[in-house]
Amino acid sequence: MGTTLKAMLRSKYGSFAAVALFCALIAGIGVAFVNRATTKLLESDAEMVTEEWANYIVSNVPDLSEIAQGELPSTESVIFFEQARQVGRVYDFSIYDPDGKLILRSKELGRTHTFDYNIFSNRPEFLPARKDRKRVIFVNESGASSGPEIYSDALLPIGTQGNLDGWLEIKVDQTARQRLFMSSMTSLALIIGAILAAGPALGFWYRTRQKQIAERQLNYLSHFDMATGLLNRGAWLERLGGLLAGRGESAQRAAVFQIDLNGFKLATDNFGPTAGDTFLKEMAARIVEEPFAQATVARVNSGQFAAFLPRIADTIDAAHMARKIVEVLSRPVEWEDHVLNSPVSVGVALIPDDGNDASRLWTAASIALEEAIEAGRNCYRFFAAETERQTQKQRDLEQTITEAYERNYFELYYQPIIELKTKKLRGFEALIRLNHPEKGMISPADFIPVAEKTGDIQKIGAWCLEEACHTASFWPPDLTVSVNLSPLQFNSGQLISVLRRALDASNFPAYRLELEVTEGLLLGNVDVVKEQLQVLRDMGIAVSLDDFGTGYSSLSYLWQFPFSKIKIDQSFIRAIEATPSAPGILRTIISLGRYLSVPMTAEGVETAEQARFLERAGCQLAQGYLFSRPVPSTEVAGIILKDFTKSLSKKPGLSKRARKPAKLPDEARL
Ligand code: C2E
Ligand code: MG
Ligand code: MG
């Protein structure tokens, strides 16, 4: 079979064509069979009738041979011939002499003249009868308007004891027989045809049906969610588009809801996928029943539903619906011996207020949902343009961070940490900067929270550690470097190996590295954090508590975790002059450090008064604009040099000249 034909057969129309071809073939064979069988039956019927009739004539016309020889028939024979002409289906018969000359014709009985007709000359098809002296029969269609439609014409030899006395021609009306045979054969052919066609037809029917079922299933799968039977996202958006188009410019308010069911993840994570599916099914059943009987509902994401409500009165009505969703869906679901609970968050977008097309409304409801999730779940939020602006800003920042990492736009700045009593340089805090060629300097206070959200903080944090260790490895050995850590770096499980890599890469001693963590770290998985802090301690790395006083400031942290230093948040320092109670609070905090034997660092020291107060209060270390702003690594050498010079000038017995450092062991490396 050629490839074109094969391809044709494989197509829908090809299958029909193949079946039609097969049926036409069967029909053709059927017609040929009916014609052939009818002819055969007619021939054998004609033979039988002819035979019977010939015997009938022979036995009733004793002078038949004589008649054939040209003698006139006896009166009895003429009477017999008259009667015979009206009996049965023989409608005409003739007698010929041995040479085929017509002697008597039933239709012209009693005729006196001789016939001038010879059957062999006029009907050469009968010549084989003369040659073999045997009977010859034809079944013919008459074609004439009078006489039978179908007839058989037989020529039989007449004779006794082997002599040929003449010929008897018998014409039998076969019209009725032909019809009978034809209809019987047609019925038979139809039955056989039906039996023959039944197999392939059944096969075709079965295949078509299977295909239809498969197509229906495919259609179902592409439009519906298997677990809940609700529409899927694509189908829902399509339907929403249609419904919105149908609304036209209608002022009737409608609403789109996006619903997040955190319980699906919780159920799946804790009890496996069956629990998750049970939970979802129950949620789907509830949502289409109670709050959303009139809505078009879909499961749009693993644990998220969406619904379009075609009619709402006003914002209050929409808020009522949203509250109802939270209330109905947050009821617990029982699964085996467990109870599955889910916080429910809902985002609402109003039509026409927040948009009129499906994709716009989807975005608006998603933004509102995000806000509801961020607000702590189990609540609803309406779409607000301001939130969208914020979201867009955040997306831009996400892209900028990715770009910055790929193109090395990140840089570390260093801010000196000073010992208040001696004013000596003790180390630097590394502070990250994103210096974008077009967008300018972006503050870590802006991009660190975004990087924490996207997870980019892991690679950025690792880079900071490597970069800080590398830079500080060129400083004098008594100077430390402090690096800020995000609490998320403790969750990755990679922190220790990242630190080892950073230290090893620059051959930087662990005791010169300090890590700054905030109280937020201690809100997470306390055991995991404690374990890692212990490993850091064992490695010889110092850990400082940054921004002390701003977070939860639970004093229990201070003795639960052995911090190497506590950094007092700059808001306290700023308050020294402005807030009367601040100095007292600061003194208390500083004395707390003394009792714990943990050195205190004051952040954000901007004035000499602040520095003096802190020194008197017993604070050991400080950093702030008073001493220096954070500077790029290239300016660190100058600060170190200045500090060295200052320390020389304080040493007794050294002249001003001699105080100038002619050569520093580490200077050359800075
Ligand atoms: P932080 O760790 O508390 O850093 C001190 C912040 O105070 C720095 O802001 C510093 O520039 C600023 N500062 C220092 N002295 C003064 C002063 O006298 N007056 C005023 N007004 N500010 C002063 P910066 O560099 O913008 O960093 C902000 C925060 O971003 C940091 O607070 C830290 O939490 C975070 N951060 C900075 N670099 C990194 C980093 O590499 N990794 C992580 N995870 N966070 C970082
Ligand atoms: Mg810090
Ligand atoms: Mg701080």
PDB file of C-alpha atoms in Angstrom, residues 441-665:
ATOM      1  CA  MET A 441      22.988  52.915  43.673  1.00  0.00           C
ATOM      2  CA  ILE A 442      20.269  50.700  45.151  1.00  0.00           C
ATOM      3  CA  SER A 443      20.106  50.330  48.925  1.00  0.00           C
ATOM      4  CA  PRO A 444      20.426  46.856  50.479  1.00  0.00           C
ATOM      5  CA  ALA A 445      17.448  47.778  52.655  1.00  0.00           C
ATOM      6  CA  ASP A 446      15.466  47.681  49.377  1.00  0.00           C
ATOM      7  CA  PHE A 447      16.903  44.724  47.561  1.00  0.00           C
ATOM      8  CA  ILE A 448      17.855  42.310  50.362  1.00  0.00           C
ATOM      9  CA  PRO A 449      14.190  41.600  51.312  1.00  0.00           C
ATOM     10  CA  VAL A 450      13.422  40.975  47.621  1.00  0.00           C
ATOM     11  CA  ALA A 451      16.404  38.656  47.221  1.00  0.00           C
ATOM     12  CA  GLU A 452      15.231  36.823  50.343  1.00  0.00           C
ATOM     13  CA  LYS A 453      11.836  36.350  48.755  1.00  0.00           C
ATOM     14  CA  THR A 454      13.173  35.033  45.465  1.00  0.00           C
ATOM     15  CA  GLY A 455      15.854  32.878  47.075  1.00  0.00           C
ATOM     16  CA  ASP A 456      18.652  34.818  45.345  1.00  0.00           C
ATOM     17  CA  ILE A 457      19.941  35.682  48.806  1.00  0.00           C
ATOM     18  CA  GLN A 458      21.693  32.293  48.933  1.00  0.00           C
ATOM     19  CA  LYS A 459      24.049  32.994  46.058  1.00  0.00           C
ATOM     20  CA  ILE A 460      24.386  36.683  46.922  1.00  0.00           C
ATOM     21  CA  GLY A 461      25.193  35.786  50.546  1.00  0.00           C
ATOM     22  CA  ALA A 462      27.794  33.254  49.430  1.00  0.00           C
ATOM     23  CA  TRP A 463      29.361  35.840  47.157  1.00  0.00           C
ATOM     24  CA  CYS A 464      29.528  38.375  50.039  1.00  0.00           C
ATOM     25  CA  LEU A 465      31.340  35.892  52.261  1.00  0.00           C
ATOM     26  CA  GLU A 466      33.881  35.000  49.601  1.00  0.00           C
ATOM     27  CA  GLU A 467      34.436  38.601  48.601  1.00  0.00           C
ATOM     28  CA  ALA A 468      34.748  39.870  52.208  1.00  0.00           C
ATOM     29  CA  CYS A 469      37.223  37.119  53.187  1.00  0.00           C
ATOM     30  CA  HIS A 470      39.212  37.745  50.051  1.00  0.00           C
ATOM     31  CA  THR A 471      39.441  41.525  50.650  1.00  0.00           C
ATOM     32  CA  ALA A 472      40.135  41.208  54.381  1.00  0.00           C
ATOM     33  CA  SER A 473      42.923  38.688  53.766  1.00  0.00           C
ATOM     34  CA  PHE A 474      45.022  41.681  52.592  1.00  0.00           C
ATOM     35  CA  TRP A 475      44.454  43.663  55.803  1.00  0.00           C
ATOM     36  CA  PRO A 476      46.679  43.671  58.911  1.00  0.00           C
ATOM     37  CA  PRO A 477      46.090  40.488  60.901  1.00  0.00           C
ATOM     38  CA  ASP A 478      44.516  42.238  63.914  1.00  0.00           C
ATOM     39  CA  LEU A 479      41.576  43.572  61.901  1.00  0.00           C
ATOM     40  CA  THR A 480      38.315  41.659  61.658  1.00  0.00           C
ATOM     41  CA  VAL A 481      35.669  41.687  58.955  1.00  0.00           C
ATOM     42  CA  SER A 482      31.958  41.489  59.795  1.00  0.00           C
ATOM     43  CA  VAL A 483      29.528  40.078  57.235  1.00  0.00           C
ATOM     44  CA  ASN A 484      25.745  40.339  57.524  1.00  0.00           C
ATOM     45  CA  LEU A 485      23.828  37.100  57.161  1.00  0.00           C
ATOM     46  CA  SER A 486      20.211  36.650  56.221  1.00  0.00           C
ATOM     47  CA  PRO A 487      18.271  34.236  58.444  1.00  0.00           C
ATOM     48  CA  LEU A 488      17.436  32.345  55.266  1.00  0.00           C
ATOM     49  CA  GLN A 489      21.080  31.385  54.846  1.00  0.00           C
ATOM     50  CA  PHE A 490      20.701  29.250  57.959  1.00  0.00           C
ATOM     51  CA  ASN A 491      17.747  27.411  56.412  1.00  0.00           C
ATOM     52  CA  SER A 492      19.538  26.328  53.259  1.00  0.00           C
ATOM     53  CA  GLY A 493      21.673  23.745  55.053  1.00  0.00           C
ATOM     54  CA  GLN A 494      24.632  25.001  52.981  1.00  0.00           C
ATOM     55  CA  LEU A 495      25.884  27.765  55.267  1.00  0.00           C
ATOM     56  CA  ILE A 496      28.706  25.823  56.904  1.00  0.00           C
ATOM     57  CA  SER A 497      30.081  24.508  53.619  1.00  0.00           C
ATOM     58  CA  VAL A 498      29.756  27.952  52.020  1.00  0.00           C
ATOM     59  CA  LEU A 499      31.719  29.441  54.912  1.00  0.00           C
ATOM     60  CA  ARG A 500      34.432  26.789  54.717  1.00  0.00           C
ATOM     61  CA  ARG A 501      34.783  27.405  51.003  1.00  0.00           C
ATOM     62  CA  ALA A 502      35.025  31.179  51.529  1.00  0.00           C
ATOM     63  CA  LEU A 503      37.688  30.833  54.246  1.00  0.00           C
ATOM     64  CA  ASP A 504      39.691  28.241  52.336  1.00  0.00           C
ATOM     65  CA  ALA A 505      39.584  30.146  49.054  1.00  0.00           C
ATOM     66  CA  SER A 506      41.427  33.133  50.634  1.00  0.00           C
ATOM     67  CA  ASN A 507      43.216  31.241  53.350  1.00  0.00           C
ATOM     68  CA  PHE A 508      41.489  33.593  55.741  1.00  0.00           C
ATOM     69  CA  PRO A 509      41.590  32.661  59.460  1.00  0.00           C
ATOM     70  CA  ALA A 510      38.151  31.965  60.918  1.00  0.00           C
ATOM     71  CA  TYR A 511      38.856  33.982  64.115  1.00  0.00           C
ATOM     72  CA  ARG A 512      39.002  37.204  62.029  1.00  0.00           C
ATOM     73  CA  LEU A 513      35.548  36.633  60.579  1.00  0.00           C
ATOM     74  CA  GLU A 514      32.415  37.882  62.340  1.00  0.00           C
ATOM     75  CA  LEU A 515      28.907  37.120  61.229  1.00  0.00           C
ATOM     76  CA  GLU A 516      26.057  39.509  61.991  1.00  0.00           C
ATOM     77  CA  VAL A 517      22.611  38.046  62.484  1.00  0.00           C
ATOM     78  CA  THR A 518      19.364  39.715  63.515  1.00  0.00           C
ATOM     79  CA  GLU A 519      16.788  38.574  66.022  1.00  0.00           C
ATOM     80  CA  GLY A 520      14.588  37.403  63.126  1.00  0.00           C
ATOM     81  CA  LEU A 521      16.925  34.418  62.852  1.00  0.00           C
ATOM     82  CA  LEU A 522      15.843  33.207  66.245  1.00  0.00           C
ATOM     83  CA  LEU A 523      12.188  33.068  65.310  1.00  0.00           C
ATOM     84  CA  GLY A 524      12.719  30.181  62.918  1.00  0.00           C
ATOM     85  CA  ASN A 525      13.636  26.608  63.675  1.00  0.00           C
ATOM     86  CA  VAL A 526      15.541  27.266  66.898  1.00  0.00           C
ATOM     87  CA  ASP A 527      17.197  23.848  67.099  1.00  0.00           C
ATOM     88  CA  VAL A 528      18.578  23.981  63.561  1.00  0.00           C
ATOM     89  CA  VAL A 529      19.896  27.508  64.156  1.00  0.00           C
ATOM     90  CA  LYS A 530      21.394  26.596  67.526  1.00  0.00           C
ATOM     91  CA  GLU A 531      23.200  23.649  65.993  1.00  0.00           C
ATOM     92  CA  GLN A 532      24.731  25.774  63.244  1.00  0.00           C
ATOM     93  CA  LEU A 533      25.706  28.548  65.652  1.00  0.00           C
ATOM     94  CA  GLN A 534      27.528  25.938  67.703  1.00  0.00           C
ATOM     95  CA  VAL A 535      29.401  24.695  64.610  1.00  0.00           C
ATOM     96  CA  LEU A 536      30.379  28.290  63.813  1.00  0.00           C
ATOM     97  CA  ARG A 537      31.671  28.746  67.331  1.00  0.00           C
ATOM     98  CA  ASP A 538      33.628  25.523  67.072  1.00  0.00           C
ATOM     99  CA  MET A 539      35.138  26.766  63.830  1.00  0.00           C
ATOM    100  CA  GLY A 540      36.274  29.912  65.680  1.00  0.00           C
ATOM    101  CA  ILE A 541      33.910  32.303  63.864  1.00  0.00           C
ATOM    102  CA  ALA A 542      32.346  35.096  65.970  1.00  0.00           C
ATOM    103  CA  VAL A 543      28.620  35.760  65.756  1.00  0.00           C
ATOM    104  CA  SER A 544      27.164  39.180  66.641  1.00  0.00           C
ATOM    105  CA  LEU A 545      23.541  40.050  67.332  1.00  0.00           C
ATOM    106  CA  ASP A 546      22.786  42.953  64.980  1.00  0.00           C
ATOM    107  CA  ASP A 547      20.168  45.718  65.428  1.00  0.00           C
ATOM    108  CA  PHE A 548      19.572  44.794  69.056  1.00  0.00           C
ATOM    109  CA  GLY A 549      16.493  46.483  70.456  1.00  0.00           C
ATOM    110  CA  THR A 550      14.465  46.678  67.258  1.00  0.00           C
ATOM    111  CA  GLY A 551      13.047  43.171  66.967  1.00  0.00           C
ATOM    112  CA  TYR A 552      11.424  41.053  69.582  1.00  0.00           C
ATOM    113  CA  SER A 553      14.380  41.654  71.917  1.00  0.00           C
ATOM    114  CA  SER A 554      13.550  38.715  74.060  1.00  0.00           C
ATOM    115  CA  LEU A 555      16.273  38.703  76.667  1.00  0.00           C
ATOM    116  CA  SER A 556      16.190  34.928  76.684  1.00  0.00           C
ATOM    117  CA  TYR A 557      17.987  34.987  73.302  1.00  0.00           C
ATOM    118  CA  LEU A 558      20.951  36.570  74.976  1.00  0.00           C
ATOM    119  CA  TRP A 559      21.772  33.610  77.155  1.00  0.00           C
ATOM    120  CA  GLN A 560      20.307  30.912  74.889  1.00  0.00           C
ATOM    121  CA  PHE A 561      22.788  31.828  72.175  1.00  0.00           C
ATOM    122  CA  PRO A 562      26.382  32.598  72.970  1.00  0.00           C
ATOM    123  CA  PHE A 563      26.828  35.778  70.906  1.00  0.00           C
ATOM    124  CA  SER A 564      30.315  37.237  70.609  1.00  0.00           C
ATOM    125  CA  LYS A 565      29.024  40.822  70.397  1.00  0.00           C
ATOM    126  CA  ILE A 566      25.790  42.750  70.612  1.00  0.00           C
ATOM    127  CA  LYS A 567      25.226  45.650  68.232  1.00  0.00           C
ATOM    128  CA  ILE A 568      22.862  48.288  69.588  1.00  0.00           C
ATOM    129  CA  ASP A 569      20.550  49.561  66.861  1.00  0.00           C
ATOM    130  CA  GLN A 570      21.219  53.066  65.616  1.00  0.00           C
ATOM    131  CA  SER A 571      17.704  54.243  66.559  1.00  0.00           C
ATOM    132  CA  PHE A 572      18.810  54.218  70.222  1.00  0.00           C
ATOM    133  CA  ILE A 573      21.910  56.258  69.421  1.00  0.00           C
ATOM    134  CA  ARG A 574      19.864  58.776  67.435  1.00  0.00           C
ATOM    135  CA  ALA A 575      17.519  59.100  70.389  1.00  0.00           C
ATOM    136  CA  ILE A 576      20.253  60.063  72.885  1.00  0.00           C
ATOM    137  CA  GLU A 577      19.786  63.761  72.309  1.00  0.00           C
ATOM    138  CA  ALA A 578      16.104  63.769  71.346  1.00  0.00           C
ATOM    139  CA  THR A 579      14.476  61.385  73.790  1.00  0.00           C
ATOM    140  CA  PRO A 580      14.992  61.976  77.525  1.00  0.00           C
ATOM    141  CA  SER A 581      14.559  58.321  78.461  1.00  0.00           C
ATOM    142  CA  ALA A 582      16.994  57.070  75.784  1.00  0.00           C
ATOM    143  CA  PRO A 583      20.258  57.574  77.721  1.00  0.00           C
ATOM    144  CA  GLY A 584      18.896  55.590  80.653  1.00  0.00           C
ATOM    145  CA  ILE A 585      17.733  52.756  78.413  1.00  0.00           C
ATOM    146  CA  LEU A 586      21.077  52.738  76.640  1.00  0.00           C
ATOM    147  CA  ARG A 587      22.970  52.555  79.905  1.00  0.00           C
ATOM    148  CA  THR A 588      20.797  49.582  80.915  1.00  0.00           C
ATOM    149  CA  ILE A 589      21.450  47.794  77.642  1.00  0.00           C
ATOM    150  CA  ILE A 590      25.184  48.407  77.919  1.00  0.00           C
ATOM    151  CA  SER A 591      25.303  47.173  81.497  1.00  0.00           C
ATOM    152  CA  LEU A 592      23.392  44.087  80.404  1.00  0.00           C
ATOM    153  CA  GLY A 593      26.249  43.348  78.014  1.00  0.00           C
ATOM    154  CA  ARG A 594      28.717  43.856  80.826  1.00  0.00           C
ATOM    155  CA  TYR A 595      26.863  41.348  83.019  1.00  0.00           C
ATOM    156  CA  LEU A 596      26.826  38.868  80.153  1.00  0.00           C
ATOM    157  CA  SER A 597      30.482  39.618  79.390  1.00  0.00           C
ATOM    158  CA  VAL A 598      29.575  40.356  75.783  1.00  0.00           C
ATOM    159  CA  PRO A 599      31.149  43.447  74.176  1.00  0.00           C
ATOM    160  CA  MET A 600      28.648  46.045  72.885  1.00  0.00           C
ATOM    161  CA  THR A 601      28.921  47.903  69.584  1.00  0.00           C
ATOM    162  CA  ALA A 602      26.962  51.096  69.029  1.00  0.00           C
ATOM    163  CA  GLU A 603      25.721  51.570  65.464  1.00  0.00           C
ATOM    164  CA  GLY A 604      25.071  54.865  63.685  1.00  0.00           C
ATOM    165  CA  VAL A 605      27.269  57.100  65.817  1.00  0.00           C
ATOM    166  CA  GLU A 606      27.207  60.457  64.068  1.00  0.00           C
ATOM    167  CA  THR A 607      28.299  63.005  66.658  1.00  0.00           C
ATOM    168  CA  ALA A 608      31.180  63.381  69.098  1.00  0.00           C
ATOM    169  CA  GLU A 609      28.617  63.808  71.924  1.00  0.00           C
ATOM    170  CA  GLN A 610      27.078  60.454  71.129  1.00  0.00           C
ATOM    171  CA  ALA A 611      30.520  58.874  71.114  1.00  0.00           C
ATOM    172  CA  ARG A 612      31.421  60.490  74.435  1.00  0.00           C
ATOM    173  CA  PHE A 613      28.169  59.368  76.052  1.00  0.00           C
ATOM    174  CA  LEU A 614      28.588  55.804  74.823  1.00  0.00           C
ATOM    175  CA  GLU A 615      32.175  55.654  75.981  1.00  0.00           C
ATOM    176  CA  ARG A 616      31.223  56.896  79.419  1.00  0.00           C
ATOM    177  CA  ALA A 617      28.373  54.404  79.581  1.00  0.00           C
ATOM    178  CA  GLY A 618      30.904  51.622  79.008  1.00  0.00           C
ATOM    179  CA  CYS A 619      30.164  50.750  75.363  1.00  0.00           C
ATOM    180  CA  GLN A 620      33.294  49.252  73.898  1.00  0.00           C
ATOM    181  CA  LEU A 621      32.883  49.594  70.149  1.00  0.00           C
ATOM    182  CA  ALA A 622      31.191  51.968  67.717  1.00  0.00           C
ATOM    183  CA  GLN A 623      30.656  52.584  64.070  1.00  0.00           C
ATOM    184  CA  GLY A 624      29.025  55.468  62.296  1.00  0.00           C
ATOM    185  CA  TYR A 625      29.460  58.466  60.059  1.00  0.00           C
ATOM    186  CA  LEU A 626      31.419  60.202  62.854  1.00  0.00           C
ATOM    187  CA  PHE A 627      34.275  57.856  62.093  1.00  0.00           C
ATOM    188  CA  SER A 628      33.580  57.051  58.463  1.00  0.00           C
ATOM    189  CA  ARG A 629      30.806  56.259  56.035  1.00  0.00           C
ATOM    190  CA  PRO A 630      30.982  52.844  54.410  1.00  0.00           C
ATOM    191  CA  VAL A 631      33.647  53.078  51.688  1.00  0.00           C
ATOM    192  CA  PRO A 632      34.607  50.995  48.658  1.00  0.00           C
ATOM    193  CA  SER A 633      37.407  48.483  49.200  1.00  0.00           C
ATOM    194  CA  THR A 634      39.828  50.752  47.377  1.00  0.00           C
ATOM    195  CA  GLU A 635      39.504  53.358  50.158  1.00  0.00           C
ATOM    196  CA  VAL A 636      40.008  50.896  53.000  1.00  0.00           C
ATOM    197  CA  ALA A 637      43.797  51.122  52.718  1.00  0.00           C
ATOM    198  CA  GLY A 638      43.675  54.862  53.435  1.00  0.00           C
ATOM    199  CA  ILE A 639      41.641  54.314  56.606  1.00  0.00           C
ATOM    200  CA  ILE A 640      44.004  51.610  57.836  1.00  0.00           C
ATOM    201  CA  LEU A 641      46.968  53.826  57.112  1.00  0.00           C
ATOM    202  CA  LYS A 642      45.426  56.770  58.937  1.00  0.00           C
ATOM    203  CA  ASP A 643      44.704  54.589  61.943  1.00  0.00           C
ATOM    204  CA  PHE A 644      48.253  53.299  61.946  1.00  0.00           C
ATOM    205  CA  THR A 645      49.652  56.794  61.731  1.00  0.00           C
ATOM    206  CA  LYS A 646      47.427  57.904  64.592  1.00  0.00           C
ATOM    207  CA  SER A 647      48.554  55.049  66.796  1.00  0.00           C
ATOM    208  CA  LEU A 648      52.183  55.871  66.077  1.00  0.00           C
ATOM    209  CA  SER A 649      51.669  59.495  67.029  1.00  0.00           C
ATOM    210  CA  LYS A 650      50.262  58.427  70.381  1.00  0.00           C
ATOM    211  CA  LYS A 651      53.276  56.294  71.216  1.00  0.00           C
ATOM    212  CA  PRO A 652      55.498  58.279  73.646  1.00  0.00           C
ATOM    213  CA  GLY A 653      58.964  59.334  72.447  1.00  0.00           C
ATOM    214  CA  LEU A 654      58.104  59.444  68.773  1.00  0.00           C
ATOM    215  CA  SER A 655      58.646  62.718  66.995  1.00  0.00           C
ATOM    216  CA  LYS A 656      56.104  64.002  64.429  1.00  0.00           C
ATOM    217  CA  ARG A 657      58.485  63.012  61.703  1.00  0.00           C
ATOM    218  CA  ALA A 658      59.091  59.615  63.119  1.00  0.00           C
ATOM    219  CA  ARG A 659      55.296  59.061  63.344  1.00  0.00           C
ATOM    220  CA  LYS A 660      55.035  58.934  59.580  1.00  0.00           C
ATOM    221  CA  PRO A 661      54.970  55.258  58.679  1.00  0.00           C
ATOM    222  CA  ALA A 662      57.817  54.790  56.278  1.00  0.00           C
ATOM    223  CA  LYS A 663      56.886  51.209  55.589  1.00  0.00           C
ATOM    224  CA  LEU A 664      54.063  49.022  56.739  1.00  0.00           C
ATOM    225  CA  PRO A 665      54.170  45.269  56.497  1.00  0.00           C
TER     226      PRO A 665
END
